[in-house]
PDB file of C-alpha atoms and ligand atoms in Angstrom:
ATOM      1  CA  UNK A   1      92.206 137.659 107.180  1.00  0.00           C
ATOM      2  CA  UNK A   2      92.730 134.094 106.423  1.00  0.00           C
ATOM      3  CA  UNK A   3      94.719 132.583 103.192  1.00  0.00           C
ATOM      4  CA  UNK A   4      92.450 130.601 101.179  1.00  0.00           C
ATOM      5  CA  UNK A   5      94.276 127.516 100.894  1.00  0.00           C
ATOM      6  CA  UNK A   6      93.853 126.792  97.650  1.00  0.00           C
ATOM      7  CA  UNK A   7      95.335 129.816  96.667  1.00  0.00           C
ATOM      8  CA  UNK A   8      97.574 129.488  98.395  1.00  0.00           C
ATOM      9  CA  UNK A   9      98.777 125.777  97.159  1.00  0.00           C
ATOM     10  CA  UNK A  10      98.207 127.398  93.315  1.00  0.00           C
ATOM     11  CA  UNK A  11     100.733 129.499  94.353  1.00  0.00           C
ATOM     12  CA  UNK A  12     103.681 127.183  95.444  1.00  0.00           C
ATOM     13  CA  UNK A  13     103.463 125.930  92.091  1.00  0.00           C
ATOM     14  CA  UNK A  14     100.396 123.391  92.213  1.00  0.00           C
ATOM     15  CA  UNK A  15      97.722 123.627  89.939  1.00  0.00           C
ATOM     16  CA  UNK A  16      95.399 121.088  92.098  1.00  0.00           C
ATOM     17  CA  UNK A  17      94.160 121.362  95.843  1.00  0.00           C
ATOM     18  CA  UNK A  18      92.456 118.748  97.424  1.00  0.00           C
ATOM     19  CA  UNK A  19      91.540 119.206 101.548  1.00  0.00           C
ATOM     20  CA  UNK A  20      93.115 116.980 103.732  1.00  0.00           C
ATOM     21  CA  UNK A  21      92.122 115.352 106.874  1.00  0.00           C
ATOM     22  CA  UNK A  22      94.394 117.286 109.387  1.00  0.00           C
ATOM     23  CA  UNK A  23      95.494 116.580 112.278  1.00  0.00           C
ATOM     24  CA  UNK A  24      93.711 116.069 115.325  1.00  0.00           C
ATOM     25  CA  UNK A  25      92.963 120.005 117.091  1.00  0.00           C
ATOM     26  CA  UNK A  26      94.730 121.592 114.269  1.00  0.00           C
ATOM     27  CA  UNK A  27      92.705 125.138 114.299  1.00  0.00           C
ATOM     28  CA  UNK A  28      91.874 125.085 110.671  1.00  0.00           C
ATOM     29  CA  UNK A  29      93.082 125.282 107.096  1.00  0.00           C
ATOM     30  CA  UNK A  30      94.291 128.940 106.800  1.00  0.00           C
ATOM     31  CA  UNK A  31      96.146 129.032 109.789  1.00  0.00           C
ATOM     32  CA  UNK A  32      97.507 125.312 109.141  1.00  0.00           C
ATOM     33  CA  UNK A  33      98.617 126.654 105.473  1.00  0.00           C
ATOM     34  CA  UNK A  34     100.003 129.918 107.547  1.00  0.00           C
ATOM     35  CA  UNK A  35     102.285 128.801 109.965  1.00  0.00           C
ATOM     36  CA  UNK A  36     103.296 125.174 109.213  1.00  0.00           C
ATOM     37  CA  UNK A  37     107.046 125.103 108.573  1.00  0.00           C
ATOM     38  CA  UNK A  38     106.637 121.948 107.151  1.00  0.00           C
ATOM     39  CA  UNK A  39     109.432 121.158 110.074  1.00  0.00           C
ATOM     40  CA  UNK A  40     107.806 117.320 110.148  1.00  0.00           C
ATOM     41  CA  UNK A  41     107.823 117.317 114.002  1.00  0.00           C
ATOM     42  CA  UNK A  42     104.367 116.105 114.106  1.00  0.00           C
ATOM     43  CA  UNK A  43     105.019 113.098 112.065  1.00  0.00           C
ATOM     44  CA  UNK A  44     108.127 112.438 113.743  1.00  0.00           C
ATOM     45  CA  UNK A  45     106.157 112.508 117.168  1.00  0.00           C
ATOM     46  CA  UNK A  46     102.816 110.511 115.954  1.00  0.00           C
ATOM     47  CA  UNK A  47     103.234 107.372 118.636  1.00  0.00           C
ATOM     48  CA  UNK A  48     100.381 105.314 115.821  1.00  0.00           C
ATOM     49  CA  UNK A  49     102.670 106.819 112.467  1.00  0.00           C
ATOM     50  CA  UNK A  50      99.544 107.973 111.355  1.00  0.00           C
ATOM     51  CA  UNK A  51     100.493 111.035 109.927  1.00  0.00           C
ATOM     52  CA  UNK A  52     101.998 111.597 106.960  1.00  0.00           C
ATOM     53  CA  UNK A  53     103.332 114.697 104.823  1.00  0.00           C
ATOM     54  CA  UNK A  54     100.537 115.624 101.961  1.00  0.00           C
ATOM     55  CA  UNK A  55     102.005 116.471  98.208  1.00  0.00           C
ATOM     56  CA  UNK A  56     102.954 120.585  99.197  1.00  0.00           C
ATOM     57  CA  UNK A  57     104.444 118.800 102.461  1.00  0.00           C
ATOM     58  CA  UNK A  58     101.895 120.314 105.306  1.00  0.00           C
ATOM     59  CA  UNK A  59     101.228 117.144 107.699  1.00  0.00           C
ATOM     60  CA  UNK A  60      97.549 115.010 106.765  1.00  0.00           C
ATOM     61  CA  UNK A  61      96.372 111.936 108.776  1.00  0.00           C
ATOM     62  CA  UNK A  62      96.111 108.741 106.724  1.00  0.00           C
ATOM     63  CA  UNK A  63      93.886 106.076 108.214  1.00  0.00           C
ATOM     64  CA  UNK A  64      95.158 103.512 106.392  1.00  0.00           C
ATOM     65  CA  UNK A  65      97.659 103.873 108.283  1.00  0.00           C
ATOM     66  CA  UNK A  66      96.203 103.286 111.769  1.00  0.00           C
ATOM     67  CA  UNK A  67      94.186 105.046 114.314  1.00  0.00           C
ATOM     68  CA  UNK A  68      94.160 108.358 116.456  1.00  0.00           C
ATOM     69  CA  UNK A  69      95.021 107.672 119.783  1.00  0.00           C
ATOM     70  CA  UNK A  70      94.686 111.168 121.188  1.00  0.00           C
ATOM     71  CA  UNK A  71      97.753 111.132 123.165  1.00  0.00           C
ATOM     72  CA  UNK A  72      98.507 114.996 121.803  1.00  0.00           C
ATOM     73  CA  UNK A  73     101.658 114.255 120.979  1.00  0.00           C
ATOM     74  CA  UNK A  74     101.685 116.102 117.791  1.00  0.00           C
ATOM     75  CA  UNK A  75     100.224 119.391 119.321  1.00  0.00           C
ATOM     76  CA  UNK A  76     103.148 119.328 121.985  1.00  0.00           C
ATOM     77  CA  UNK A  77     105.625 118.975 119.560  1.00  0.00           C
ATOM     78  CA  UNK A  78     104.834 121.503 117.472  1.00  0.00           C
ATOM     79  CA  UNK A  79     106.117 125.312 117.991  1.00  0.00           C
ATOM     80  CA  UNK A  80     104.087 126.709 115.817  1.00  0.00           C
ATOM     81  CA  UNK A  81     100.507 128.336 116.406  1.00  0.00           C
ATOM     82  CA  UNK A  82      98.861 125.859 114.422  1.00  0.00           C
ATOM     83  CA  UNK A  83      96.411 123.849 116.990  1.00  0.00           C
ATOM     84  CA  UNK A  84      94.224 124.432 119.313  1.00  0.00           C
ATOM     85  CA  UNK A  85      94.744 123.613 123.161  1.00  0.00           C
ATOM     86  CA  UNK A  86      93.835 120.725 123.858  1.00  0.00           C
ATOM     87  CA  UNK A  87      92.700 121.122 127.473  1.00  0.00           C
ATOM     88  CA  UNK A  88      90.282 123.657 126.144  1.00  0.00           C
ATOM     89  CA  UNK A  89      89.327 122.076 122.753  1.00  0.00           C
ATOM     90  CA  UNK A  90      87.717 118.763 121.105  1.00  0.00           C
ATOM     91  CA  UNK A  91      90.238 117.119 118.720  1.00  0.00           C
ATOM     92  CA  UNK A  92      87.620 117.349 115.760  1.00  0.00           C
ATOM     93  CA  UNK A  93      84.575 117.514 115.307  1.00  0.00           C
ATOM     94  CA  UNK A  94      85.206 114.429 112.582  1.00  0.00           C
ATOM     95  CA  UNK A  95      83.187 111.117 112.413  1.00  0.00           C
ATOM     96  CA  UNK A  96      83.147 107.765 110.196  1.00  0.00           C
ATOM     97  CA  UNK A  97      80.488 107.102 107.800  1.00  0.00           C
ATOM     98  CA  UNK A  98      80.088 103.843 106.061  1.00  0.00           C
ATOM     99  CA  UNK A  99      79.375 104.138 102.592  1.00  0.00           C
ATOM    100  CA  UNK A 100      77.490 102.250  99.453  1.00  0.00           C
ATOM    101  CA  UNK A 101      80.802  99.883  99.257  1.00  0.00           C
ATOM    102  CA  UNK A 102      79.954  98.402 102.608  1.00  0.00           C
ATOM    103  CA  UNK A 103      79.768  94.294 102.290  1.00  0.00           C
ATOM    104  CA  UNK A 104      76.053  94.746 104.680  1.00  0.00           C
ATOM    105  CA  UNK A 105      73.810  96.412 102.023  1.00  0.00           C
ATOM    106  CA  UNK A 106      75.274  93.814  99.357  1.00  0.00           C
ATOM    107  CA  UNK A 107      74.693  90.529 101.090  1.00  0.00           C
ATOM    108  CA  UNK A 108      77.602  89.801 102.833  1.00  0.00           C
ATOM    109  CA  UNK A 109      78.311  88.870 106.049  1.00  0.00           C
ATOM    110  CA  UNK A 110      81.449  91.293 107.787  1.00  0.00           C
ATOM    111  CA  UNK A 111      81.593  93.040 111.183  1.00  0.00           C
ATOM    112  CA  UNK A 112      85.238  94.414 110.194  1.00  0.00           C
ATOM    113  CA  UNK A 113      84.377  98.111 111.514  1.00  0.00           C
ATOM    114  CA  UNK A 114      82.521  97.049 114.703  1.00  0.00           C
ATOM    115  CA  UNK A 115      84.597  94.756 116.392  1.00  0.00           C
ATOM    116  CA  UNK A 116      87.256  97.213 116.011  1.00  0.00           C
ATOM    117  CA  UNK A 117      85.292 100.204 117.446  1.00  0.00           C
ATOM    118  CA  UNK A 118      86.227 100.775 121.210  1.00  0.00           C
ATOM    119  CA  UNK A 119      83.641 103.330 121.843  1.00  0.00           C
ATOM    120  CA  UNK A 120      81.487 101.132 120.563  1.00  0.00           C
ATOM    121  CA  UNK A 121      79.784 103.639 118.479  1.00  0.00           C
ATOM    122  CA  UNK A 122      78.821 101.110 115.382  1.00  0.00           C
ATOM    123  CA  UNK A 123      75.838  99.130 115.795  1.00  0.00           C
ATOM    124  CA  UNK A 124      74.238  96.563 113.462  1.00  0.00           C
ATOM    125  CA  UNK A 125      70.677  96.060 112.637  1.00  0.00           C
ATOM    126  CA  UNK A 126      69.061  92.951 113.108  1.00  0.00           C
ATOM    127  CA  UNK A 127      66.572  91.677 110.569  1.00  0.00           C
ATOM    128  CA  UNK A 128      65.743  87.578 110.208  1.00  0.00           C
ATOM    129  CA  UNK A 129      65.843  88.284 106.273  1.00  0.00           C
ATOM    130  CA  UNK A 130      69.112  90.573 105.853  1.00  0.00           C
ATOM    131  CA  UNK A 131      72.826  90.171 106.718  1.00  0.00           C
ATOM    132  CA  UNK A 132      73.531  92.854 109.383  1.00  0.00           C
ATOM    133  CA  UNK A 133      74.332  96.307 107.801  1.00  0.00           C
ATOM    134  CA  UNK A 134      76.581  98.358 109.931  1.00  0.00           C
ATOM    135  CA  UNK A 135      75.562 102.380 111.521  1.00  0.00           C
ATOM    136  CA  UNK A 136      77.579 104.886 113.198  1.00  0.00           C
ATOM    137  CA  UNK A 137      76.588 106.715 116.483  1.00  0.00           C
ATOM    138  CA  UNK A 138      77.725 109.815 115.305  1.00  0.00           C
ATOM    139  CA  UNK A 139      76.874 111.171 119.727  1.00  0.00           C
ATOM    140  CA  UNK A 140      79.726 108.056 120.400  1.00  0.00           C
ATOM    141  CA  UNK A 141      81.924 108.175 117.405  1.00  0.00           C
ATOM    142  CA  UNK A 142      85.471 110.286 117.922  1.00  0.00           C
ATOM    143  CA  UNK A 143      86.824 109.735 114.910  1.00  0.00           C
ATOM    144  CA  UNK A 144      89.519 107.535 115.435  1.00  0.00           C
ATOM    145  CA  UNK A 145      89.713 106.258 112.639  1.00  0.00           C
ATOM    146  CA  UNK A 146      90.497 102.279 114.148  1.00  0.00           C
ATOM    147  CA  UNK A 147      87.256 101.010 111.570  1.00  0.00           C
ATOM    148  CA  UNK A 148      88.510 102.609 108.627  1.00  0.00           C
ATOM    149  CA  UNK A 149      91.691 100.108 107.821  1.00  0.00           C
ATOM    150  CA  UNK A 150      89.966  97.086 108.928  1.00  0.00           C
ATOM    151  CA  UNK A 151      87.168  97.113 105.958  1.00  0.00           C
ATOM    152  CA  UNK A 152      87.628  94.944 103.499  1.00  0.00           C
ATOM    153  CA  UNK A 153      86.015  97.374 100.687  1.00  0.00           C
ATOM    154  CA  UNK A 154      87.676 100.382 101.998  1.00  0.00           C
ATOM    155  CA  UNK A 155      83.578 102.022 102.247  1.00  0.00           C
ATOM    156  CA  UNK A 156      84.032 103.809 105.690  1.00  0.00           C
ATOM    157  CA  UNK A 157      85.919 107.600 105.583  1.00  0.00           C
ATOM    158  CA  UNK A 158      86.319 109.675 108.213  1.00  0.00           C
ATOM    159  CA  UNK A 159      84.927 113.380 108.155  1.00  0.00           C
ATOM    160  CA  UNK A 160      82.512 116.069 109.293  1.00  0.00           C
ATOM    161  CA  UNK A 161      79.124 114.499 109.983  1.00  0.00           C
ATOM    162  CA  UNK A 162      77.229 114.857 106.556  1.00  0.00           C
ATOM    163  CA  UNK A 163      73.367 114.845 105.632  1.00  0.00           C
ATOM    164  CA  UNK A 164      73.241 112.042 104.480  1.00  0.00           C
ATOM    165  CA  UNK A 165      74.731 110.746 107.579  1.00  0.00           C
ATOM    166  CA  UNK A 166      73.172 112.437 110.189  1.00  0.00           C
ATOM    167  CA  UNK A 167      69.670 111.623 107.926  1.00  0.00           C
ATOM    168  CA  UNK A 168      70.380 107.689 108.354  1.00  0.00           C
ATOM    169  CA  UNK A 169      70.886 108.081 111.724  1.00  0.00           C
ATOM    170  CA  UNK A 170      67.660 109.437 111.944  1.00  0.00           C
ATOM    171  CA  UNK A 171      66.163 106.508 110.425  1.00  0.00           C
ATOM    172  CA  UNK A 172      67.806 104.645 112.834  1.00  0.00           C
ATOM    173  CA  UNK A 173      69.162 101.992 110.475  1.00  0.00           C
TER     174      UNK A 173
HETATM  175  S1  SF4 B 201      96.854 112.243 118.984  1.00  0.00           S
HETATM  176 FE1  SF4 B 201      99.080 111.137 119.375  1.00  0.00          FE
HETATM  177  S2  SF4 B 201      98.148 109.591 117.603  1.00  0.00           S
HETATM  178 FE2  SF4 B 201      96.648 111.339 117.004  1.00  0.00          FE
HETATM  179  S3  SF4 B 201      97.509 111.763 115.302  1.00  0.00           S
HETATM  180 FE3  SF4 B 201      98.372 113.214 117.275  1.00  0.00          FE
HETATM  181  S4  SF4 B 201     100.893 112.518 117.775  1.00  0.00           S
HETATM  182 FE4  SF4 B 201      99.162 110.643 116.814  1.00  0.00          FE
HETATM  183  S1  SF4 B 202     105.185 120.590 113.740  1.00  0.00           S
HETATM  184 FE1  SF4 B 202     103.669 122.083 113.733  1.00  0.00          FE
HETATM  185  S2  SF4 B 202     104.773 123.494 111.895  1.00  0.00           S
HETATM  186 FE2  SF4 B 202     106.168 121.407 112.093  1.00  0.00          FE
HETATM  187  S3  SF4 B 202     104.688 119.848 110.462  1.00  0.00           S
HETATM  188 FE3  SF4 B 202     103.892 119.635 112.038  1.00  0.00          FE
HETATM  189  S4  SF4 B 202     101.993 121.289 112.293  1.00  0.00           S
HETATM  190 FE4  SF4 B 202     103.907 121.832 110.755  1.00  0.00          FE
HETATM  191  S1  SF4 B 203      86.046 106.490 113.489  1.00  0.00           S
HETATM  192 FE1  SF4 B 203      86.467 105.484 115.991  1.00  0.00          FE
HETATM  193  S2  SF4 B 203      85.209 105.763 117.801  1.00  0.00           S
HETATM  194 FE2  SF4 B 203      83.916 106.287 114.868  1.00  0.00          FE
HETATM  195  S3  SF4 B 203      83.167 104.350 114.273  1.00  0.00           S
HETATM  196 FE3  SF4 B 203      85.020 104.443 113.813  1.00  0.00          FE
HETATM  197  S4  SF4 B 203      86.148 103.148 115.571  1.00  0.00           S
HETATM  198 FE4  SF4 B 203      84.339 103.655 116.553  1.00  0.00          FE
END
């Protein structure tokens, strides 16, 4: 049976446990907690330097530092059973989500996130009466995080698709 990460964090003396975005191809949180030696090799190997230690010393991805290129260096360098086989498994299911701090709905013109997206996954609504507002095509989004740090209001997050996110896409806004 897997280890409850929150319980393990508490046992290690941490009173609070906050789930972090883990490196791509990470199997799951319990496997990471049980098998990661906290050697830091994945942190050193990451070509965009987006992997940092979390408060407990486990690797997490910080998209404020850059984007994931899916180079697989983190996976290849890891000696422990932490990662899926990249040849057989998608890196993750994460996608970008644009939150209420986005400038568009507030009437301020900004297309920074869209301009940063090489996948063309961010589309802007066009309405003569309104400033363009972004929406993420979750089918096209790779979860690379390139759109996160460029947002002037930190409105973009990357994580598992939410119900709200899906609803907004279905509505085509
Ligand atoms: S796949 Fe490459 S760029 Fe992405 S987190 Fe791993 S080492 Fe960094
Ligand atoms: S390389 Fe593997 S064992 Fe080392 S810190 Fe990264 S995930 Fe943990
Ligand atoms: S996470 Fe990457 S692919 Fe997805 S919308 Fe942002 S820049 Fe585009």
